[in-house]
Short mmCIF file of C-alpha atoms in Angstrom, two decimals:
data_model
loop_
_atom_site.label_atom_id
_atom_site.label_comp_id
_atom_site.label_asym_id
_atom_site.label_seq_id
_atom_site.Cartn_x
_atom_site.Cartn_y
_atom_site.Cartn_z
CA MET M 18 7.69 5.83 -4.85
CA PHE M 19 7.10 2.48 -3.13
CA ASN M 20 8.56 -0.47 -5.06
CA TRP M 21 6.54 -3.57 -4.30
CA PHE M 22 9.02 -5.82 -6.08
CA ARG M 23 11.85 -4.64 -3.80
CA ARG M 24 10.00 -4.51 -0.49
CA ASN M 25 11.52 -7.79 0.71
CA ASP M 26 15.00 -6.28 0.47
CA LYS M 27 14.35 -4.47 3.75
CA ALA M 28 13.05 -7.64 5.36
CA LYS M 29 16.30 -9.47 4.54
CA GLN M 30 18.23 -7.34 7.01
CA GLU M 31 17.10 -9.69 9.77
CA GLU M 32 15.71 -13.16 9.31
CA PRO M 33 12.36 -13.83 11.04
CA LYS M 34 12.67 -15.97 14.11
CA THR M 35 9.84 -18.43 13.71
CA THR M 36 11.45 -21.45 15.39
CA PRO M 37 10.75 -21.31 19.12
CA GLN M 38 13.60 -21.80 21.55
CA ILE M 39 12.63 -24.62 23.92
CA GLN M 40 14.31 -25.43 27.20
CA GLU M 41 13.92 -28.59 29.24
CA VAL M 42 11.90 -27.47 32.25
CA SER M 43 8.89 -28.75 34.06
CA ASN M 44 5.42 -28.33 32.62
CA THR M 45 4.30 -25.74 35.19
CA GLU M 46 7.44 -23.67 34.80
CA SER M 47 7.25 -23.83 31.01
CA THR M 48 3.64 -22.65 30.96
CA GLU M 49 4.42 -19.78 33.33
CA THR M 50 7.47 -18.66 31.34
CA THR M 51 5.67 -18.93 28.02
CA THR M 52 2.74 -16.84 29.27
CA GLU M 53 5.09 -14.19 30.68
CA THR M 54 7.15 -13.98 27.48
CA ALA M 55 3.98 -13.96 25.39
CA THR M 56 2.56 -10.99 27.30
CA LYS M 57 5.89 -9.14 27.09
CA THR M 58 6.27 -9.70 23.38
CA GLN M 59 2.63 -8.76 22.80
CA GLU M 60 3.19 -5.46 24.61
CA ASP M 61 6.35 -4.85 22.58
CA TYR M 62 4.54 -5.50 19.32
CA LEU M 63 1.70 -3.19 20.39
CA ALA M 64 4.18 -0.41 21.16
CA TRP M 65 5.88 -1.07 17.82
CA ALA M 66 2.53 -0.85 16.04
CA LYS M 67 1.74 2.50 17.72
CA VAL M 68 5.05 3.97 16.57
CA ALA M 69 4.41 2.70 13.03
CA TYR M 70 0.91 4.21 13.12
CA GLN M 71 2.27 7.60 14.20
CA ASN M 72 4.87 7.53 11.41
CA ILE M 73 2.18 6.69 8.85
CA GLN M 74 0.01 9.58 10.09
CA GLU M 75 2.96 11.97 9.89
CA LYS M 76 3.65 10.88 6.30
CA LYS M 77 -0.01 11.49 5.44
CA GLU M 78 0.12 14.98 6.94
CA GLU M 79 3.29 15.78 4.99
CA VAL M 80 1.62 14.69 1.76
CA GLN M 81 -1.48 16.74 2.54
CA THR M 82 0.51 19.86 3.41
CA SER M 83 2.60 19.56 0.26
CA ALA M 84 -0.58 19.17 -1.79
CA THR M 85 -2.18 22.25 -0.20
CA GLU M 86 0.99 24.25 -0.75
CA LEU M 87 0.94 23.33 -4.42
CA GLU M 88 -2.70 24.36 -4.68
CA THR M 89 -2.25 27.69 -2.88
CA SER M 90 1.05 28.67 -4.54
CA PRO M 91 0.54 31.60 -6.99
CA ILE M 92 0.96 30.91 -10.66
CA GLU M 93 3.86 32.76 -12.22
CA GLU M 94 2.79 35.40 -14.68
CA THR M 95 4.17 34.87 -18.13
CA THR M 96 5.49 37.97 -19.88
CA GLU M 97 3.85 38.26 -23.26
CA THR M 98 4.06 40.94 -25.96
CA GLU M 99 1.25 43.46 -25.53
CA PRO M 100 -0.90 44.34 -28.54
CA VAL M 101 -0.95 47.86 -30.01
CA SER M 102 -4.33 48.72 -28.47
CA ASP M 103 -3.02 47.92 -24.97
CA ILE M 104 0.02 50.16 -25.56
CA LYS M 105 -2.25 53.09 -26.51
CA GLU M 106 -4.43 52.62 -23.42
CA THR M 107 -1.40 52.56 -21.11
CA ALA M 108 -0.05 55.74 -22.74
CA VAL M 109 -3.36 57.56 -22.13
CA GLN M 110 -3.45 56.37 -18.52
CA GLU M 111 0.09 57.63 -17.94
CA ALA M 112 -0.82 61.06 -19.35
CA VAL M 113 -3.89 61.33 -17.08
CA ALA M 114 -1.80 60.33 -14.08
CA GLU M 115 0.72 63.09 -14.85
CA ASP M 116 -2.07 65.70 -15.01
CA ILE M 117 -3.46 64.55 -11.65
CA ALA M 118 -0.02 64.75 -10.06
CA GLU M 119 0.44 68.32 -11.32
CA GLU M 120 -2.96 69.38 -9.88
CA THR M 121 -2.14 67.88 -6.46
CA THR M 122 1.19 69.70 -6.30
CA LYS M 123 -0.62 72.96 -7.15
CA THR M 124 -3.15 72.48 -4.32
CA GLU M 125 -0.35 71.67 -1.86
CA ARG M 126 1.43 74.89 -2.80
CA ILE M 127 -1.79 76.94 -2.35
CA SER M 128 -2.41 75.43 1.11
CA GLU M 129 1.13 76.26 2.16
CA THR M 130 0.71 79.87 1.10
CA GLU M 131 -2.63 80.14 2.92
CA GLU M 132 -1.03 78.87 6.13
CA THR M 133 1.70 81.47 5.88
CA GLN M 134 -0.92 84.24 5.41
CA ILE M 135 -2.73 83.45 8.76
CA PRO M 136 -1.84 86.00 11.51
CA GLU M 137 -0.05 84.89 14.65
CA LYS M 138 -2.95 85.75 17.08
CA SER M 139 -5.44 83.64 15.19
CA ARG M 140 -2.94 80.77 15.30
CA GLU M 141 -2.73 81.00 19.10
CA ILE M 142 -6.52 80.97 19.42
CA ILE M 143 -6.74 77.87 17.22
CA THR M 144 -4.17 75.99 19.26
CA GLU M 145 -6.00 76.81 22.55
CA ILE M 146 -9.29 75.49 21.14
CA GLU M 147 -7.63 72.25 19.99
CA SER M 148 -6.04 71.65 23.42
CA LYS M 149 -9.40 72.16 25.20
CA ASN M 150 -11.10 69.67 22.89
CA ALA M 151 -8.36 67.12 23.59
CA THR M 152 -8.73 67.44 27.39
CA GLU M 153 -12.52 67.06 27.14
CA GLU M 154 -12.13 63.86 25.09
CA THR M 155 -9.76 62.32 27.67
CA VAL M 156 -12.19 63.16 30.50
CA VAL M 157 -15.06 61.52 28.65
CA GLU M 158 -13.02 58.39 28.00
CA SER M 159 -12.00 58.09 31.66
CA VAL M 160 -15.60 58.49 32.76
CA THR M 161 -16.82 55.82 30.42
CA GLU M 162 -14.09 53.45 31.62
CA GLU M 163 -15.10 54.02 35.26
CA GLU M 164 -18.74 53.41 34.38
CA THR M 165 -17.90 50.17 32.66
CA ILE M 166 -15.81 49.02 35.61
CA GLU M 167 -18.35 50.00 38.26
CA ALA M 168 -21.34 48.74 36.30
CA PRO M 169 -21.24 45.17 37.67
CA THR M 170 -21.60 46.48 41.28
CA ASN M 171 -25.30 47.25 40.66
CA VAL M 172 -25.88 43.68 39.39
CA PRO M 173 -26.74 40.84 41.85
CA ALA M 174 -23.86 38.60 42.83
CA TRP M 175 -25.31 35.53 41.18
CA MET M 176 -25.43 37.37 37.84
CA GLN M 177 -21.91 38.72 38.00
CA LYS M 178 -19.21 37.04 35.85
CA SER M 179 -16.83 34.85 37.82
CA GLN M 180 -13.10 35.38 37.40
CA GLY M 181 -12.30 31.77 38.36
CA LEU M 182 -12.71 30.52 34.83
CA GLU M 183 -10.08 32.93 33.53
CA LYS M 184 -7.63 31.83 36.23
CA LEU M 185 -8.23 28.19 35.35
CA LYS M 186 -7.57 28.93 31.69
CA GLU M 187 -4.30 30.63 32.57
CA THR M 188 -3.09 27.81 34.83
CA ALA M 189 -4.55 24.92 32.80
CA ILE M 190 -2.24 22.21 31.49
CA ALA M 191 -2.46 21.23 27.83
CA GLU M 192 -4.63 18.16 27.31
CA ILE M 193 -2.73 14.99 26.47
CA GLU M 194 -3.76 13.49 23.17
CA PRO M 195 -5.30 10.04 23.61
CA GLU M 196 -3.34 7.10 22.26
CA PRO M 197 -4.67 5.69 18.99
CA GLU M 198 -6.92 2.66 19.26
CA LEU M 199 -5.55 0.16 16.76
CA ASP M 200 -7.70 -2.62 15.41
CA GLU M 201 -6.67 -6.26 15.44
CA ASP M 202 -5.74 -6.36 11.75
CA PHE M 203 -3.40 -3.37 12.07
CA VAL M 204 -1.62 -4.85 15.10
CA TRP M 205 -1.28 -8.23 13.38
CA SER M 206 0.10 -6.62 10.20
CA ALA M 207 2.60 -4.59 12.20
CA LYS M 208 3.66 -7.72 14.11
CA VAL M 209 4.30 -9.62 10.86
CA LEU M 210 6.44 -6.78 9.51
CA ALA M 211 8.34 -6.43 12.79
CA GLN M 212 9.13 -10.15 12.85
CA GLN M 213 10.71 -9.78 9.41
CA GLY M 214 13.22 -7.26 10.74
CA ARG M 215 11.46 -4.12 9.54
CA SER M 216 11.65 -0.85 11.47
CA PRO M 217 8.49 1.20 12.18
CA GLU M 218 9.96 4.16 10.29
CA ASP M 219 10.01 2.17 7.01
CA ILE M 220 6.42 0.93 7.16
CA SER M 221 3.97 2.25 4.57
CA VAL M 222 0.19 2.31 4.70
CA GLU M 223 0.10 0.24 1.48
CA GLU M 224 1.80 -2.68 3.25
CA ILE M 225 -0.59 -2.53 6.19
CA ASN M 226 -3.61 -2.49 3.88
CA TRP M 227 -2.27 -5.41 1.86
CA LEU M 228 -1.55 -7.61 4.89
CA THR M 229 -5.00 -6.84 6.25
CA LYS M 230 -6.57 -7.96 2.97
CA LEU M 231 -4.41 -11.10 2.91
CA ARG M 232 -5.42 -12.08 6.42
CA GLN M 233 -9.08 -11.46 5.69
CA GLY M 234 -8.85 -13.33 2.39
CA LEU M 235 -7.47 -16.45 4.07
CA GLY M 236 -9.99 -16.18 6.91
CA LYS M 237 -12.20 -19.01 5.62
CA THR M 238 -9.28 -21.42 5.36
CA ARG M 239 -7.79 -20.30 8.70
CA ARG M 240 -11.01 -20.70 10.67
CA GLY M 241 -11.28 -24.30 9.51
CA LEU M 242 -7.72 -25.12 10.60
CA ILE M 243 -6.38 -23.23 13.57
CA VAL M 244 -8.88 -24.03 16.33
CA GLN M 245 -8.96 -27.77 15.70
CA LEU M 246 -5.21 -27.98 15.13
CA LYS M 247 -4.51 -26.39 18.52
CA ALA M 248 -6.79 -28.91 20.18
CA VAL M 249 -4.98 -31.84 18.57
CA VAL M 250 -1.27 -30.96 18.53
CA GLY M 251 -1.06 -29.85 22.17
CA GLN M 252 -1.53 -33.33 23.59
CA GLY M 253 1.97 -34.76 23.15
CA PRO M 254 2.87 -37.36 20.48
CA LEU M 255 0.16 -37.91 17.90
CA ASN M 256 -1.87 -41.09 18.19
CA LYS M 257 -3.79 -42.67 15.36
CA ASP M 258 -6.94 -40.62 15.89
CA ALA M 259 -4.97 -37.37 16.06
CA VAL M 260 -3.12 -38.18 12.84
CA GLU M 261 -6.38 -38.93 11.04
CA GLU M 262 -7.94 -35.71 12.31
CA ILE M 263 -4.97 -33.59 11.18
CA GLU M 264 -4.96 -35.29 7.78
CA ALA M 265 -8.67 -34.57 7.37
CA LEU M 266 -8.17 -30.90 8.25
CA LEU M 267 -5.29 -30.45 5.83
CA LEU M 268 -7.07 -32.24 2.99
CA GLN M 269 -10.17 -30.08 3.50
CA ALA M 270 -7.97 -27.05 2.91
CA ASP M 271 -6.78 -28.64 -0.39
CA ILE M 272 -3.20 -28.96 0.76
CA GLY M 273 -2.95 -32.22 -1.15
CA ILE M 274 -2.07 -35.80 -0.22
CA GLU M 275 1.67 -35.54 -0.79
CA ALA M 276 2.06 -32.30 1.18
CA THR M 277 -0.23 -33.60 3.94
CA ASP M 278 1.83 -36.76 4.41
CA TYR M 279 5.03 -34.73 4.63
CA ILE M 280 3.54 -32.33 7.19
CA VAL M 281 2.16 -35.06 9.44
CA GLU M 282 5.37 -37.10 9.38
CA THR M 283 7.61 -34.11 10.13
CA LEU M 284 5.35 -32.91 12.94
CA GLN M 285 5.11 -36.39 14.45
CA GLU M 286 8.90 -36.73 14.59
CA LYS M 287 9.19 -33.42 16.43
CA LEU M 288 6.46 -34.27 18.94
CA LYS M 289 8.07 -37.62 19.70
CA GLU M 290 11.31 -35.84 20.64
CA GLU M 291 9.62 -33.42 23.04
CA ALA M 292 6.15 -32.46 24.14
CA LEU M 293 5.23 -28.99 22.89
CA PRO M 294 2.46 -26.71 24.11
CA PRO M 295 -0.18 -25.87 21.48
CA GLU M 296 1.28 -22.46 20.64
CA GLN M 297 4.80 -23.84 20.12
CA ALA M 298 3.46 -26.77 18.12
CA ILE M 299 1.63 -24.36 15.80
CA ALA M 300 4.83 -22.27 15.51
CA TYR M 301 6.75 -25.38 14.45
CA LEU M 302 3.99 -26.23 11.98
CA LYS M 303 4.45 -22.79 10.43
CA THR M 304 8.11 -23.54 9.75
CA ILE M 305 7.11 -26.77 7.98
CA LEU M 306 4.64 -24.97 5.71
CA GLN M 307 7.10 -22.20 4.91
CA GLU M 308 9.73 -24.80 4.05
CA ILE M 309 7.32 -26.41 1.54
CA LEU M 310 6.53 -23.07 -0.12
CA ASP M 311 10.22 -22.10 -0.38
CA LYS M 312 11.37 -25.49 -1.65
CA PRO M 313 10.91 -24.71 -5.41
CA LEU M 314 13.29 -21.74 -5.04
CA GLN M 315 16.16 -23.75 -3.61
CA GLY M 316 19.29 -23.69 -5.71
CA GLN M 317 18.40 -20.42 -7.48
CA ASP M 318 20.74 -17.46 -7.34
CA ASN M 319 17.96 -14.91 -6.96
CA ASN M 320 14.64 -15.89 -5.45
CA ASP M 321 13.00 -12.50 -6.09
CA PHE M 322 10.64 -12.16 -9.03
CA VAL M 323 11.67 -8.67 -10.10
CA PRO M 324 11.95 -7.01 -13.54
CA GLU M 325 15.62 -6.54 -14.31
CA GLN M 326 17.05 -3.16 -15.20
CA ASP M 327 18.41 -2.12 -18.64
CA ILE M 328 16.89 -5.10 -20.47
CA LEU M 329 13.45 -6.01 -21.79
CA ASN M 330 11.42 -8.23 -19.45
CA ILE M 331 8.67 -10.31 -21.08
CA TRP M 332 6.02 -12.01 -18.96
CA LEU M 333 3.64 -14.47 -20.66
CA LEU M 334 0.38 -15.11 -18.81
CA THR M 335 -1.37 -18.41 -19.51
CA GLY M 336 -4.28 -20.33 -18.05
CA VAL M 337 -7.79 -21.57 -18.67
CA ASN M 338 -10.78 -19.32 -19.29
CA GLY M 339 -12.24 -17.78 -16.15
CA ALA M 340 -9.09 -17.96 -14.04
CA GLY M 341 -8.72 -14.15 -14.11
CA LYS M 342 -5.89 -13.94 -16.65
CA THR M 343 -6.84 -10.62 -18.30
CA THR M 344 -7.66 -9.02 -14.96
CA THR M 345 -4.30 -10.18 -13.65
CA ILE M 346 -2.66 -8.45 -16.64
CA GLY M 347 -4.23 -5.15 -15.58
CA LYS M 348 -3.30 -5.59 -11.93
CA LEU M 349 0.30 -6.53 -12.74
CA THR M 350 0.57 -3.50 -15.02
CA ASN M 351 -0.66 -1.21 -12.27
CA LEU M 352 1.72 -2.86 -9.78
CA ALA M 353 4.70 -2.41 -12.10
CA LYS M 354 3.88 1.19 -13.04
CA THR M 355 3.40 2.28 -9.44
CA SER M 356 6.77 0.64 -8.70
CA GLY M 357 8.49 2.76 -11.35
CA TYR M 358 8.61 0.47 -14.42
CA ASN M 359 7.66 1.41 -17.98
CA CYS M 360 5.11 -1.13 -19.26
CA LEU M 361 3.49 -2.29 -22.50
CA ILE M 362 0.64 -4.78 -23.02
CA ALA M 363 0.23 -7.23 -25.92
CA ALA M 364 -3.38 -8.32 -26.52
CA ALA M 365 -2.62 -11.76 -27.96
CA ASP M 366 -5.93 -13.34 -26.91
CA THR M 367 -7.51 -13.22 -30.36
CA PHE M 368 -9.88 -16.18 -29.92
CA ARG M 369 -12.21 -15.01 -27.15
CA ALA M 370 -14.86 -12.45 -28.02
CA ALA M 371 -14.21 -8.92 -26.66
CA ALA M 372 -10.90 -10.05 -25.12
CA VAL M 373 -8.95 -7.32 -26.91
CA GLN M 374 -11.46 -4.67 -25.81
CA GLN M 375 -11.16 -5.85 -22.21
CA VAL M 376 -7.38 -5.51 -22.32
CA GLN M 377 -7.73 -2.03 -23.84
CA VAL M 378 -9.97 -1.00 -20.96
CA TRP M 379 -7.27 -2.09 -18.51
CA GLY M 380 -4.76 -0.15 -20.59
CA GLU M 381 -6.85 3.00 -20.18
CA ARG M 382 -7.23 2.45 -16.45
CA THR M 383 -3.48 2.06 -15.98
CA ASP M 384 -2.48 4.60 -18.67
CA THR M 385 -0.57 1.92 -20.59
CA GLU M 386 -0.30 1.43 -24.35
CA VAL M 387 -1.84 -1.76 -25.73
CA ILE M 388 -0.55 -3.44 -28.91
CA ALA M 389 -3.46 -5.20 -30.62
CA ASN M 390 -4.69 -6.29 -34.04
CA PRO M 391 -8.18 -4.92 -34.79
CA GLY M 392 -9.04 -7.90 -36.98
CA LYS M 393 -10.86 -11.00 -35.78
CA ASN M 394 -9.19 -14.41 -35.36
CA THR M 395 -5.80 -12.98 -36.22
CA ASP M 396 -2.56 -14.77 -35.53
CA PRO M 397 -1.65 -14.17 -31.84
CA ALA M 398 2.01 -14.87 -32.58
CA ALA M 399 1.97 -11.93 -35.05
CA VAL M 400 0.61 -9.64 -32.30
CA VAL M 401 3.42 -10.74 -29.99
CA TYR M 402 5.97 -10.07 -32.75
CA ASP M 403 4.64 -6.49 -33.20
CA ALA M 404 4.60 -5.96 -29.44
CA ILE M 405 8.26 -6.99 -29.10
CA SER M 406 9.26 -4.55 -31.86
CA ALA M 407 7.27 -1.76 -30.21
CA ALA M 408 8.76 -2.53 -26.78
CA LYS M 409 12.30 -2.33 -28.16
CA SER M 410 11.66 1.01 -29.87
CA ARG M 411 10.07 2.53 -26.76
CA ASP M 412 12.71 1.33 -24.27
CA THR M 413 10.06 -0.61 -22.35
CA ASP M 414 11.00 -2.26 -19.07
CA LEU M 415 8.20 -4.83 -18.94
CA LEU M 416 6.08 -6.36 -21.71
CA LEU M 417 3.02 -8.26 -20.49
CA VAL M 418 1.49 -10.71 -22.97
CA ASP M 419 -2.14 -11.81 -22.62
CA THR M 420 -2.68 -15.20 -24.25
CA ALA M 421 -5.90 -17.00 -25.11
CA GLY M 422 -7.56 -19.02 -22.40
CA ARG M 423 -7.39 -22.67 -23.30
CA LEU M 424 -8.09 -26.02 -21.78
CA GLN M 425 -5.15 -28.29 -21.31
CA ASN M 426 -6.78 -30.94 -23.50
CA LYS M 427 -7.16 -28.69 -26.58
CA LYS M 428 -4.12 -29.67 -28.63
CA ASN M 429 -4.44 -26.95 -31.29
CA LEU M 430 -4.55 -24.15 -28.70
CA MET M 431 -1.67 -25.61 -26.76
CA ASP M 432 0.33 -25.76 -30.00
CA GLU M 433 -0.48 -22.08 -30.56
CA LEU M 434 0.89 -21.29 -27.11
CA ALA M 435 4.11 -23.13 -27.96
CA LYS M 436 4.36 -21.07 -31.17
CA ILE M 437 4.10 -17.83 -29.17
CA ARG M 438 6.93 -18.99 -26.97
CA ARG M 439 9.10 -19.74 -30.02
CA VAL M 440 8.43 -16.25 -31.43
CA VAL M 441 9.47 -14.68 -28.13
CA ASP M 442 12.65 -16.75 -27.87
CA LYS M 443 13.64 -15.96 -31.46
CA ASN M 444 12.92 -12.19 -31.53
CA ALA M 445 13.99 -11.33 -27.98
CA PRO M 446 16.97 -13.62 -27.23
CA ASN M 447 18.59 -11.17 -24.80
CA SER M 448 15.40 -10.51 -22.84
CA LYS M 449 14.39 -11.99 -19.52
CA ILE M 450 11.40 -14.21 -20.29
CA GLU M 451 9.01 -15.48 -17.63
CA SER M 452 5.87 -17.59 -18.08
CA LEU M 453 3.21 -17.35 -15.38
CA LEU M 454 0.23 -19.66 -14.97
CA VAL M 455 -2.88 -17.99 -13.53
CA ILE M 456 -4.80 -20.40 -11.30
CA ASP M 457 -8.19 -19.90 -9.69
CA ALA M 458 -7.84 -20.85 -6.01
CA THR M 459 -11.49 -21.93 -5.85
CA LEU M 460 -10.70 -24.87 -8.15
CA GLY M 461 -8.56 -26.55 -5.50
CA GLN M 462 -6.97 -29.83 -6.58
CA ASN M 463 -8.40 -29.51 -10.11
CA SER M 464 -5.80 -26.84 -10.84
CA LEU M 465 -2.91 -29.29 -10.31
CA TYR M 466 -3.51 -31.17 -13.55
CA GLN M 467 -3.78 -27.86 -15.44
CA ALA M 468 -0.46 -26.69 -14.05
CA GLN M 469 1.19 -29.98 -14.94
CA VAL M 470 0.16 -29.81 -18.63
CA PHE M 471 0.85 -26.08 -19.03
CA SER M 472 4.32 -26.45 -17.54
CA GLU M 473 5.26 -28.90 -20.31
CA VAL M 474 4.29 -26.46 -23.09
CA ALA M 475 4.83 -22.95 -21.73
CA GLN M 476 7.96 -23.60 -19.64
CA LEU M 477 6.35 -22.17 -16.51
CA SER M 478 8.45 -20.18 -14.09
CA GLY M 479 5.77 -19.52 -11.50
CA VAL M 480 2.10 -19.36 -10.55
CA VAL M 481 -0.30 -16.48 -9.92
CA LEU M 482 -2.92 -17.62 -7.40
CA THR M 483 -6.14 -15.58 -7.67
CA LYS M 484 -9.48 -15.41 -5.84
CA LEU M 485 -8.11 -16.47 -2.46
CA ASP M 486 -10.71 -14.30 -0.74
CA GLY M 487 -13.63 -16.34 -2.07
CA SER M 488 -12.40 -19.82 -1.18
CA ALA M 489 -11.67 -22.00 1.82
CA LYS M 490 -9.07 -23.86 -0.27
CA GLY M 491 -6.06 -21.60 0.20
CA GLY M 492 -3.93 -24.65 0.93
CA VAL M 493 -3.68 -25.37 -2.80
CA ALA M 494 -0.57 -23.17 -2.80
CA LEU M 495 1.19 -25.85 -0.74
CA ALA M 496 0.03 -28.59 -3.10
CA ILE M 497 1.39 -26.72 -6.14
CA ALA M 498 4.76 -26.16 -4.48
CA GLN M 499 5.08 -29.72 -3.16
CA GLN M 500 3.82 -31.75 -6.12
CA LEU M 501 4.78 -29.60 -9.13
CA ASN M 502 7.81 -27.81 -7.68
CA LEU M 503 6.42 -24.47 -8.93
CA PRO M 504 6.87 -21.32 -6.85
CA ILE M 505 3.96 -18.99 -6.10
CA ARG M 506 4.89 -15.57 -7.51
CA PHE M 507 1.77 -13.45 -6.92
CA VAL M 508 -1.47 -13.79 -4.95
CA GLY M 509 -4.79 -12.01 -5.40
CA VAL M 510 -7.33 -11.51 -2.63
CA GLY M 511 -9.94 -9.24 -4.20
CA GLU M 512 -11.36 -7.58 -7.29
CA GLY M 513 -9.68 -4.19 -6.80
CA ILE M 514 -6.78 -3.03 -8.92
CA GLU M 515 -4.51 -3.06 -5.84
CA ASP M 516 -5.59 -6.50 -4.58
CA LEU M 517 -2.71 -8.44 -6.19
CA ARG M 518 0.80 -8.35 -4.73
CA PRO M 519 4.07 -10.35 -4.79
CA PHE M 520 3.96 -13.55 -2.79
CA SER M 521 5.74 -13.92 0.55
CA SER M 522 5.79 -17.39 2.08
CA TYR M 523 6.25 -16.01 5.59
CA GLU M 524 3.30 -13.62 5.36
CA PHE M 525 1.12 -16.28 3.72
CA VAL M 526 1.77 -18.85 6.46
CA GLU M 527 1.20 -16.27 9.21
CA ALA M 528 -2.13 -15.28 7.65
CA LEU M 529 -3.06 -18.95 7.27
CA LEU M 530 -2.29 -20.15 10.81
CA ASN M 531 -2.42 -17.07 13.01
CA GLY M 532 -5.81 -17.08 14.70
#
C-alpha cells in the first residue's frame, strides 16, 4: 500500500541540489562546459527514467499474474453433512458397482479357461499368422515413407520447398526488444523524483501520473513566465526595463506585490555579484520561490502534514461557497483510505441545500461512514459533537468535518464556525486538530482577504489550493505563503478523485518554471 503522506520520507535521504555550482571562467568556456554537463545529465536522467519505467512494468506484470492466479485457483470444497436421500443413492451405487466387479471377474476366469483349452498346434498357427501380418505392416509403412520422401522429385524445382528457411530459423538470434519510447512528461517526472534522491526501484506509477498532472495543470502559468523570463534574466544585471518586465510577469501570475518585490530584489543582488546564463539564472530563481513556499514551516518540529498514529486526528475544512470544499472532503478521504487510515466524515454543512446528500455520495464512493443529521437547518456543532463520539467508539484515525460555506463578511456564520471549533477543543482535547482553508486558485488575489479573515476565526493551519488546472494564476500559492505566512498543504489539479495530493514546494516550483 502506497502512503502518500509518507512519500517525502524517501526523498529526505538526499537533499535536492537546486543551487548551481558556478566557477569563475570565461564566457566561452562556461557555455561549453554547461552544454556538455547539460547533455550528460540529460542522458543520465533518461537512463534513470528507463530503469524506472521497466520497474513499473515489472510491478504491473506481478500484479496481473497474482490476479490471474487468484482467479484460476480452484475453490476448496467444503465438507457438509449429506442428506438421507444422498446416502441411499450412494448405497445403491456401491451395490451396483460390486455386482459389476463380480461379473468382470467371472468373464476373466472364463477367458483364462478357454485359453488353456486351445490345443498347442492351433496356437502355433495363430502365432505364425500374427507374425506375417506384422511384417506386411512394416513393409507398407516403409514404402509409404519412401514415396513421401521421393515425391518432391517429380515436382518442378521452383515449386519445391526450400530448406534454407529452416536453417535460418535454427541459426537465428533472438530479436532484441526495442527500448521504450518515453514521453516528455514521464521523463520530466522521473527527473524530478531523481533530483530528490529517489531510486528508480522505489518509484510508483501513481507518483508519475500525479507529477504529470501537476505539470500539465500549471502549464498555463508556466507558458506565461518561462520564455520571457529566460529572455530577460540572461543579460547580466537587471536594468530598469528588465525589472519592470519581470514585475509585470510575476504580477500576471498573481504572485502578489510583496512576494514580487522580494523575488526581484533577491535576484538583482545575485546578478550584480556575477553574470549568470539564462538556465542558471532560472535555477537560482527556483531556489528563491522554494524558499518563499517553505518559509511558513520554519521553526516547526515536523513539517509533514500527516495523521498521527494512535490518536484521533480531526481536520476542519472551511472556505467560501464554490471553492470545492465538499469535493475536497471526498478526495482527502480517498487519499487517506488508500494510504491505510481509517476515516469518518461529519456532514456539518447544514445550511446549504443538498450539502448533506453530496457528502453522503462521496461517502459511498469512498466506502466511508458519514455522520449527519437528517433534519433541516440543524445545529452543525451538534453534528460535530456526535461525529467525535462516533469516531472515539470506532477507533477512527481521521475525522474530516465539512463546514458550511460562508463569506468572510457574514458575522453570524463566522460565529458558528468559531462555535464548532470550541466544541472540538472541548470534546477532543487530546486529539490533533487541524483547520484547512480551501481556496479556489482561479480567484487569484481575491483569496488573500478570505484567508486573512478565516485565519482569525478558525485558527488555520494550512491551505488547500484547488482548481490549479483551470487557471493561469498558480502564483497565488506564493502570495499566500509570503503575505499570510500560511503553508500550502494540498493542491488539486483536476476533477478526478485522485487529482488532489500533498503539496511539495520542490515539485511545485519545478512544474512552474521548468519549460
